[in-house]
Structures are given as structure tokens and as C-alpha cells.
Amino acid sequence: AQKITQTQPGMFVQEKEAVTLDCTYDTSDQSYGLFWYKQPSSGEMIFLIYQGSYDEQNATEGRYSLNFQKARKSANLVISASQLGDSAMYFCAMRGFRGSQGNLIFGKGTKLSVKP
Amino acid sequence: NAGVTQTPKFQVLKTGQSMTLQCAQDMNHNSMYWYRQDPGMGLRLIYYSASEGTTDKGEVPNGYNVSRLNKREFSLRLESAAPSQTSVYFCASSKDRVNTEAFFGQGTRLTVV
């Protein structure tokens, strides 16, 4: 069965510093995708970054980068130069394929608080 | 650009009442999902639909039914609401390919008293 684990319920970071949010996953699929979403206090789900299982390079999107270590089954999100607006819940998610099925499952999330 | 539209945004039900949460997407996506979000539990998949006319159970399907009558719409029904179903419900949709993100509705905050 597929599983996403986020072991940090809450994290604090000083404004302008970098922070790493941990995510490990378990799957038997050969092809899968890993995603990070941000959920601010307003409640909407915002897609941040994607990493494919066959991608050789780590994904980057502006201040977001994904530290993908396939052998360790980890897909950590790195936020550089934290801003106050980065305070939110962050969810790691995975989508794999078995035949035509492509369930998208989520971890329990990490609440990031950025301190001024 | 409507994206994924969920209705209603808020709902209060009495125990035993029924209701249907509506979800529609205008992005021509095959895959649609229903999740519930509870504090400390993340988003848990209730049901998933890979295409029109097909549905599959997710992690927490008990107490829910779904219907995918056409490509655009995926509804979630609570036949007899229970306080344990108090939650925030999200509908989402995506293309079939593994490398495409899901788009989410704004959520429905449901309280069962």
C-alpha cells in the first residue's frame, strides 16, 4: 500500500532563513509523482512543486526546491529565504499508477510558522 | 476560470439527516477525488473516480456514497450523517498522467450536531 509520512507536526523558522520540511514515502509502483501543497489559514490548497520518480534532477520552483532521494524514499521540501507569508500547513502527496488507477494520497502535514 | 467548484461552502446537519455535496470541474479532467480533512490527520481520500462511470474506495469510504454521472461532476452523499463526519471536505480533479497536479475546490465545512 502507498503511504506518505511527515514526521514534523510543527516547525518554526526565522524570517529570511531556509527551512526543510521532511517527507518520506512508501510505494511499490515504478512510476510515481511526488507533490507538495501549501494550505494557508484561508483554507485553499495551493500546488507548489512536483518531482517525478524518473526525474534525474531535483525540482525547483522559485524559492521552493525538492530534495529527492529515491533510494531513501524521501522527498523533502526546502524553502529558501522564508517569508512571513510562508506560514501555513504544508502537505506532501504522492500519486502512483497501477494500471489506470492513480490515487493521490497525502501526508498529515507540517505546520510552518515563520517568525519575524 | 472556474476550475473546481464545490457547493455548499458551509453546512450544518442534524444527526441522521442526508445531504449531497456537489463538485464540478471545467478542465476536462478524467480523475476526480473526494477528501476529508480533520485536525492532525491531513487529507484522507474518501473516494476516487478515474473516469466517468467508475469509482473506487479510498481510505475512509464508510458512511459515504459517490456518483460520477458525467465527466464534469462528482458528488458525495451522506445518507445518514453522524457527528464523526464533521469535517472539511475537499473535491479535486486532475489529468490522468502521474506528473500532473490536482486542482482543489474551496472546501465544504460540514458540522453534524
XYZ file of C-alpha atoms in Angstrom:
229
model
C 0.000 0.000 0.000
C 1.088 3.565 -0.607
C 1.940 5.757 2.344
C 3.227 9.260 2.982
C 4.874 10.155 6.291
C 5.522 13.663 7.541
C 7.169 13.440 10.936
C 7.194 17.145 11.851
C 3.792 18.308 13.112
C 5.117 21.837 13.550
C 8.193 23.817 12.590
C 9.474 27.305 13.364
C 11.847 29.272 11.172
C 13.236 32.761 11.355
C 12.312 35.090 8.538
C 14.879 35.043 5.686
C 16.301 31.696 6.768
C 15.906 28.400 4.891
C 13.811 25.531 6.211
C 13.452 21.876 5.252
C 10.171 20.016 5.637
C 10.536 16.257 5.711
C 8.569 13.726 3.698
C 9.121 10.011 3.288
C 7.002 7.723 1.180
C 6.365 4.088 0.514
C 5.152 2.602 -2.744
C 5.666 -0.438 -4.901
C 4.900 1.482 -8.090
C 7.790 2.003 -10.501
C 6.391 5.262 -11.796
C 5.065 7.838 -9.391
C 4.921 11.530 -8.748
C 5.552 13.492 -5.588
C 3.870 16.792 -4.853
C 3.922 19.497 -2.239
C 0.919 21.649 -1.430
C 0.560 24.685 0.784
C -2.580 25.416 2.784
C -2.715 28.896 4.315
C -5.111 29.730 7.105
C -7.715 30.705 4.495
C -8.016 27.013 3.661
C -7.322 26.702 -0.049
C -4.881 24.106 -1.362
C -2.044 25.602 -3.401
C 0.204 23.420 -5.537
C 3.894 24.233 -5.049
C 6.180 21.726 -6.729
C 6.324 18.333 -8.430
C 9.008 15.636 -8.678
C 8.735 12.577 -10.908
C 10.235 9.268 -9.900
C 12.323 9.139 -13.065
C 13.491 12.735 -12.937
C 17.247 12.878 -12.585
C 17.378 16.415 -11.275
C 15.718 17.809 -8.199
C 12.760 20.034 -8.971
C 12.911 23.752 -8.280
C 10.225 26.432 -8.416
C 11.383 29.844 -7.317
C 12.176 29.653 -3.590
C 10.962 26.055 -3.409
C 13.135 23.073 -4.156
C 12.589 19.401 -3.637
C 15.418 17.290 -2.230
C 14.593 13.939 -3.824
C 16.477 10.868 -2.598
C 14.931 7.915 -4.343
C 16.903 5.192 -2.584
C 15.856 6.590 0.784
C 12.310 7.246 -0.438
C 12.394 10.818 0.730
C 11.144 14.000 -0.920
C 11.902 16.903 1.376
C 10.736 20.425 0.593
C 13.279 23.187 1.009
C 12.044 26.758 1.283
C 14.791 29.318 0.941
C 14.663 32.856 2.336
C 11.484 32.286 4.351
C 8.835 34.995 4.322
C 6.045 35.712 6.769
C 3.578 34.652 4.090
C 5.090 31.174 4.114
C 3.382 30.484 7.442
C 0.930 27.708 6.558
C 0.306 23.979 6.573
C 2.392 22.044 4.068
C 1.350 18.683 2.695
C 3.402 16.117 0.857
C 1.469 13.940 -1.581
C 2.118 11.046 -3.911
C 0.469 9.709 -6.982
C 1.320 6.370 -8.475
C -0.116 4.256 -11.208
C -1.174 0.682 -11.205
C -2.879 0.054 -14.465
C -5.147 3.033 -14.936
C -5.568 3.883 -11.262
C -3.865 6.959 -9.960
C -4.843 7.624 -6.403
C -3.423 10.790 -4.889
C -2.623 10.363 -1.200
C -1.437 12.904 1.343
C 0.638 13.009 4.493
C -0.634 14.518 7.736
C 1.091 17.803 7.101
C 3.568 20.132 8.785
C 2.566 23.487 10.213
C 5.256 26.033 9.438
C 5.448 29.236 11.416
C 7.778 31.981 10.229
C 8.990 34.331 12.957
C 9.813 37.975 12.194
C -11.511 30.447 -14.859
C -13.786 28.436 -12.587
C -11.578 25.353 -12.078
C -13.171 23.139 -9.412
C -16.404 24.366 -7.870
C -17.825 22.876 -4.693
C -21.167 23.587 -3.120
C -22.128 24.379 -0.464
C -19.285 26.138 1.374
C -20.828 25.605 4.797
C -23.470 23.214 6.087
C -24.888 22.208 9.435
C -26.766 18.921 9.636
C -28.563 17.131 12.379
C -27.585 13.554 13.110
C -29.402 11.241 10.736
C -30.038 13.822 8.034
C -28.803 13.283 4.499
C -27.148 15.614 2.077
C -25.159 15.700 -1.142
C -22.000 17.692 -1.694
C -21.672 18.807 -5.272
C -18.444 19.159 -7.224
C -17.901 20.209 -10.814
C -14.765 20.884 -12.843
C -14.401 22.576 -16.187
C -10.878 21.419 -17.064
C -11.875 18.223 -18.891
C -10.122 16.093 -16.281
C -10.747 12.380 -16.072
C -9.683 11.922 -12.442
C -11.702 13.310 -9.561
C -11.338 12.882 -5.823
C -13.139 13.487 -2.549
C -11.122 14.065 0.613
C -11.908 14.903 4.182
C -9.582 16.980 6.322
C -9.507 16.663 10.078
C -7.053 18.300 12.505
C -3.841 16.303 12.727
C -4.980 13.799 10.098
C -4.109 15.524 6.863
C -6.281 14.868 3.831
C -7.745 11.403 3.703
C -9.138 10.025 0.497
C -12.805 9.051 0.662
C -13.461 8.072 -2.955
C -11.705 8.353 -6.252
C -13.032 8.308 -9.809
C -10.685 7.577 -12.693
C -13.303 8.294 -15.350
C -16.989 8.777 -15.951
C -18.946 5.887 -14.533
C -16.125 4.455 -12.393
C -15.476 4.953 -8.696
C -13.134 3.367 -6.170
C -12.998 3.453 -2.413
C -10.254 5.343 -0.711
C -9.004 5.175 2.848
C -12.226 6.234 4.630
C -15.288 5.370 2.495
C -17.655 4.168 5.231
C -20.762 6.312 5.551
C -20.379 7.882 2.119
C -21.547 7.227 -1.408
C -20.418 8.888 -4.598
C -21.718 9.361 -8.081
C -19.826 10.216 -11.255
C -22.633 10.690 -13.753
C -20.576 12.600 -16.285
C -17.048 13.808 -16.799
C -17.603 17.175 -15.117
C -19.414 16.237 -11.932
C -18.575 14.068 -8.932
C -20.951 14.183 -5.989
C -20.543 12.915 -2.439
C -23.573 11.791 -0.467
C -24.027 11.294 3.232
C -27.102 9.108 3.666
C -27.347 9.383 7.452
C -24.976 11.958 8.852
C -23.087 11.267 12.075
C -21.095 13.637 14.305
C -17.937 11.745 13.257
C -18.481 13.121 9.760
C -17.953 16.667 10.958
C -15.032 17.748 8.804
C -13.854 19.891 5.941
C -14.451 18.193 2.613
C -12.407 18.861 -0.489
C -13.092 17.870 -4.051
C -10.195 17.754 -6.502
C -9.545 16.856 -10.117
C -6.534 16.094 -12.258
C -5.429 14.770 -15.602
C -4.580 11.077 -15.817
C -0.849 11.436 -16.102
C 1.225 10.854 -12.981
C 3.123 14.108 -13.462
C 0.112 16.413 -13.250
C -1.036 18.157 -10.119
C -4.529 18.069 -8.723
C -6.682 21.165 -8.561
C -8.835 21.655 -5.498
C -12.162 23.216 -4.750
C -12.526 25.708 -1.929
C -13.794 23.121 0.508
C -17.040 22.498 2.388
C -17.110 22.887 6.135
C -19.682 20.397 7.420
C -20.850 20.221 11.001
C -23.088 17.400 12.195
C -24.817 18.075 15.507
